[in-house]
């Protein structure tokens, strides 16, 4: 997962990590870092060609983010359910995107969409010795 730049800027790292714990997710790795535009383009390569790709990658490179590997039974789907719909305006009450998201682009957090992509995204940020 990632806590996106707007949520970091607004001081929501603490509240979001409290929700992570509340949801029963175990933090296996975590760091505060910043993506270069090149990194952001690589991370979101699957969306290259979509109309929002430029806006998304510029936004994700606009400031520090928190990246983390979360562990839980069926973690990918559990996390997606827990954070709510992509558009915070449509996210269920009490979900992280409903609570801390601003709009469709600035929706507070990222979640992987499959176990395969979760492994690729984890490797993007963390080496083996950074995982506990
Ligand atoms: P999700 O993050 O829920 O898996 P997607 O993979 O479809 O959603 O999109 C990746 C990210 O791109 C979203 O989290 C959001 O920040 C941004 N995004 C998606 N659709 C739009 C859109 N129509 N306009 C602006 N940004 C968007
Ligand atoms: Mg996605």
mmCIF file of C-alpha atoms and ligand atoms in Angstrom:
data_model
loop_
_atom_site.group_PDB
_atom_site.id
_atom_site.type_symbol
_atom_site.label_atom_id
_atom_site.label_comp_id
_atom_site.label_asym_id
_atom_site.label_seq_id
_atom_site.Cartn_x
_atom_site.Cartn_y
_atom_site.Cartn_z
ATOM 1 C CA UNK A 1 0.000 0.000 0.000
ATOM 2 C CA UNK A 2 0.950 3.644 -0.239
ATOM 3 C CA UNK A 3 -0.246 6.712 1.618
ATOM 4 C CA UNK A 4 -0.445 9.257 -1.214
ATOM 5 C CA UNK A 5 1.111 12.772 -1.177
ATOM 6 C CA UNK A 6 -2.006 14.773 -0.251
ATOM 7 C CA UNK A 7 -2.767 12.536 2.728
ATOM 8 C CA UNK A 8 0.869 12.832 3.893
ATOM 9 C CA UNK A 9 0.738 16.646 3.466
ATOM 10 C CA UNK A 10 -2.500 16.848 5.451
ATOM 11 C CA UNK A 11 -0.985 14.968 8.408
ATOM 12 C CA UNK A 12 -2.975 11.758 7.921
ATOM 13 C CA UNK A 13 -0.078 9.267 8.245
ATOM 14 C CA UNK A 14 -0.890 8.652 11.924
ATOM 15 C CA UNK A 15 -4.672 8.303 11.534
ATOM 16 C CA UNK A 16 -4.264 6.002 8.518
ATOM 17 C CA UNK A 17 -1.749 3.770 10.330
ATOM 18 C CA UNK A 18 -4.195 3.605 13.261
ATOM 19 C CA UNK A 19 -6.832 2.321 10.797
ATOM 20 C CA UNK A 20 -4.295 -0.202 9.442
ATOM 21 C CA UNK A 21 -3.934 -1.633 12.950
ATOM 22 C CA UNK A 22 -7.678 -1.468 13.595
ATOM 23 C CA UNK A 23 -8.265 -3.476 10.405
ATOM 24 C CA UNK A 24 -5.973 -6.248 11.627
ATOM 25 C CA UNK A 25 -3.239 -5.684 9.041
ATOM 26 C CA UNK A 26 0.332 -6.411 10.138
ATOM 27 C CA UNK A 27 3.044 -4.040 8.888
ATOM 28 C CA UNK A 28 5.741 -6.201 7.315
ATOM 29 C CA UNK A 29 7.749 -3.297 5.807
ATOM 30 C CA UNK A 30 7.320 0.483 5.734
ATOM 31 C CA UNK A 31 9.131 3.639 4.599
ATOM 32 C CA UNK A 32 8.650 7.363 3.990
ATOM 33 C CA UNK A 33 10.039 8.131 0.550
ATOM 34 C CA UNK A 34 9.404 10.166 -2.582
ATOM 35 C CA UNK A 35 8.897 8.887 -6.115
ATOM 36 C CA UNK A 36 10.632 10.604 -9.010
ATOM 37 C CA UNK A 37 8.353 11.171 -12.005
ATOM 38 C CA UNK A 38 10.177 8.276 -13.684
ATOM 39 C CA UNK A 39 9.470 6.000 -10.681
ATOM 40 C CA UNK A 40 5.800 6.994 -10.670
ATOM 41 C CA UNK A 41 5.507 6.247 -14.392
ATOM 42 C CA UNK A 42 7.094 2.855 -13.833
ATOM 43 C CA UNK A 43 4.906 2.037 -10.826
ATOM 44 C CA UNK A 44 1.722 2.921 -12.730
ATOM 45 C CA UNK A 45 2.868 1.591 -16.127
ATOM 46 C CA UNK A 46 -0.294 -0.529 -16.279
ATOM 47 C CA UNK A 47 -2.275 2.726 -16.652
ATOM 48 C CA UNK A 48 -0.059 4.224 -19.394
ATOM 49 C CA UNK A 49 -2.291 5.534 -22.161
ATOM 50 C CA UNK A 50 -5.248 6.195 -19.848
ATOM 51 C CA UNK A 51 -6.397 9.850 -19.833
ATOM 52 C CA UNK A 52 -5.470 10.331 -16.164
ATOM 53 C CA UNK A 53 -1.948 8.809 -16.422
ATOM 54 C CA UNK A 54 -0.141 12.183 -16.627
ATOM 55 C CA UNK A 55 -2.101 13.698 -13.756
ATOM 56 C CA UNK A 56 -1.705 10.550 -11.657
ATOM 57 C CA UNK A 57 2.046 10.185 -12.111
ATOM 58 C CA UNK A 58 2.739 13.929 -11.577
ATOM 59 C CA UNK A 59 0.616 13.840 -8.447
ATOM 60 C CA UNK A 60 2.324 10.727 -7.077
ATOM 61 C CA UNK A 61 5.729 12.399 -7.588
ATOM 62 C CA UNK A 62 4.567 15.702 -6.017
ATOM 63 C CA UNK A 63 5.670 14.930 -2.461
ATOM 64 C CA UNK A 64 6.606 12.238 0.024
ATOM 65 C CA UNK A 65 4.581 9.070 0.321
ATOM 66 C CA UNK A 66 4.526 6.188 2.770
ATOM 67 C CA UNK A 67 4.951 2.757 1.199
ATOM 68 C CA UNK A 68 4.227 -0.387 3.193
ATOM 69 C CA UNK A 69 3.752 -4.121 2.843
ATOM 70 C CA UNK A 70 0.713 -5.272 4.806
ATOM 71 C CA UNK A 71 0.073 -8.846 5.809
ATOM 72 C CA UNK A 72 -3.297 -10.442 6.460
ATOM 73 C CA UNK A 73 -5.312 -13.457 5.320
ATOM 74 C CA UNK A 74 -6.511 -12.621 1.792
ATOM 75 C CA UNK A 75 -4.743 -9.257 2.203
ATOM 76 C CA UNK A 76 -5.231 -7.840 -1.311
ATOM 77 C CA UNK A 77 -9.021 -8.091 -1.274
ATOM 78 C CA UNK A 78 -9.258 -7.321 2.456
ATOM 79 C CA UNK A 79 -7.309 -4.084 1.958
ATOM 80 C CA UNK A 80 -9.356 -3.050 -1.081
ATOM 81 C CA UNK A 81 -12.571 -3.619 0.886
ATOM 82 C CA UNK A 82 -11.119 -1.725 3.834
ATOM 83 C CA UNK A 83 -10.039 1.397 1.877
ATOM 84 C CA UNK A 84 -13.254 1.711 -0.146
ATOM 85 C CA UNK A 85 -14.033 2.692 -3.744
ATOM 86 C CA UNK A 86 -11.500 4.528 -5.929
ATOM 87 C CA UNK A 87 -13.656 7.669 -5.811
ATOM 88 C CA UNK A 88 -13.811 8.848 -2.161
ATOM 89 C CA UNK A 89 -17.287 10.271 -2.832
ATOM 90 C CA UNK A 90 -18.466 6.701 -3.525
ATOM 91 C CA UNK A 91 -16.417 4.977 -0.820
ATOM 92 C CA UNK A 92 -18.405 3.357 1.988
ATOM 93 C CA UNK A 93 -18.687 5.248 5.253
ATOM 94 C CA UNK A 94 -15.765 4.661 7.614
ATOM 95 C CA UNK A 95 -13.368 3.472 4.902
ATOM 96 C CA UNK A 96 -9.958 5.141 4.592
ATOM 97 C CA UNK A 97 -10.767 6.766 1.247
ATOM 98 C CA UNK A 98 -14.078 8.112 2.572
ATOM 99 C CA UNK A 99 -12.392 9.495 5.693
ATOM 100 C CA UNK A 100 -9.120 10.823 4.266
ATOM 101 C CA UNK A 101 -9.518 11.077 0.489
ATOM 102 C CA UNK A 102 -9.973 14.387 -1.325
ATOM 103 C CA UNK A 103 -11.087 13.343 -4.814
ATOM 104 C CA UNK A 104 -10.716 10.587 -7.419
ATOM 105 C CA UNK A 105 -7.009 11.292 -7.995
ATOM 106 C CA UNK A 106 -6.103 12.250 -4.443
ATOM 107 C CA UNK A 107 -7.799 9.293 -2.786
ATOM 108 C CA UNK A 108 -5.484 8.942 0.234
ATOM 109 C CA UNK A 109 -4.138 5.427 -0.329
ATOM 110 C CA UNK A 110 -3.091 2.862 -2.913
ATOM 111 C CA UNK A 111 -3.963 -0.807 -2.853
ATOM 112 C CA UNK A 112 -2.632 -3.574 -5.090
ATOM 113 C CA UNK A 113 -5.147 -5.254 -7.379
ATOM 114 C CA UNK A 114 -3.816 -8.845 -7.287
ATOM 115 C CA UNK A 115 -1.344 -11.035 -5.390
ATOM 116 C CA UNK A 116 0.924 -10.953 -8.432
ATOM 117 C CA UNK A 117 0.971 -7.137 -8.570
ATOM 118 C CA UNK A 118 1.337 -6.934 -4.781
ATOM 119 C CA UNK A 119 4.563 -8.951 -5.098
ATOM 120 C CA UNK A 120 5.825 -6.745 -7.953
ATOM 121 C CA UNK A 121 4.945 -3.546 -6.071
ATOM 122 C CA UNK A 122 6.541 -4.838 -2.847
ATOM 123 C CA UNK A 123 9.759 -5.539 -4.745
ATOM 124 C CA UNK A 124 9.599 -2.017 -6.212
ATOM 125 C CA UNK A 125 10.021 -0.522 -2.722
ATOM 126 C CA UNK A 126 11.611 -3.152 -0.469
ATOM 127 C CA UNK A 127 14.550 -5.535 -0.474
ATOM 128 C CA UNK A 128 14.381 -8.827 1.487
ATOM 129 C CA UNK A 129 16.257 -7.403 4.497
ATOM 130 C CA UNK A 130 13.690 -4.591 4.823
ATOM 131 C CA UNK A 131 10.869 -7.095 5.422
ATOM 132 C CA UNK A 132 10.049 -8.431 8.868
HETATM 133 P P1 LIG B 1 -7.496 1.831 -7.585
HETATM 134 O O1 LIG B 1 -6.448 2.722 -6.944
HETATM 135 O O2 LIG B 1 -8.773 1.852 -6.799
HETATM 136 O O3 LIG B 1 -7.001 0.447 -7.876
HETATM 137 P P2 LIG B 1 -7.210 2.347 -10.431
HETATM 138 O O4 LIG B 1 -6.177 1.276 -10.431
HETATM 139 O O5 LIG B 1 -8.308 2.276 -11.414
HETATM 140 O O6 LIG B 1 -7.878 2.506 -8.987
HETATM 141 O O7 LIG B 1 -6.493 3.747 -10.667
HETATM 142 C C1 LIG B 1 -5.253 4.030 -10.044
HETATM 143 C C2 LIG B 1 -5.306 5.423 -9.464
HETATM 144 O O8 LIG B 1 -5.448 6.364 -10.523
HETATM 145 C C3 LIG B 1 -6.512 5.687 -8.547
HETATM 146 O O9 LIG B 1 -6.295 5.297 -7.215
HETATM 147 C C4 LIG B 1 -6.662 7.188 -8.665
HETATM 148 O O10 LIG B 1 -5.748 7.867 -7.822
HETATM 149 C C5 LIG B 1 -6.258 7.461 -10.101
HETATM 150 N N1 LIG B 1 -7.431 7.528 -10.984
HETATM 151 C C6 LIG B 1 -8.192 6.500 -11.419
HETATM 152 N N2 LIG B 1 -9.189 6.929 -12.221
HETATM 153 C C7 LIG B 1 -9.058 8.272 -12.300
HETATM 154 C C8 LIG B 1 -9.771 9.308 -12.972
HETATM 155 N N3 LIG B 1 -10.833 9.025 -13.724
HETATM 156 N N4 LIG B 1 -9.347 10.585 -12.807
HETATM 157 C C9 LIG B 1 -8.270 10.872 -12.045
HETATM 158 N N5 LIG B 1 -7.534 9.944 -11.384
HETATM 159 C C10 LIG B 1 -7.929 8.666 -11.495
HETATM 160 MG MG1 LIG B 2 -5.534 -0.205 -9.184
#
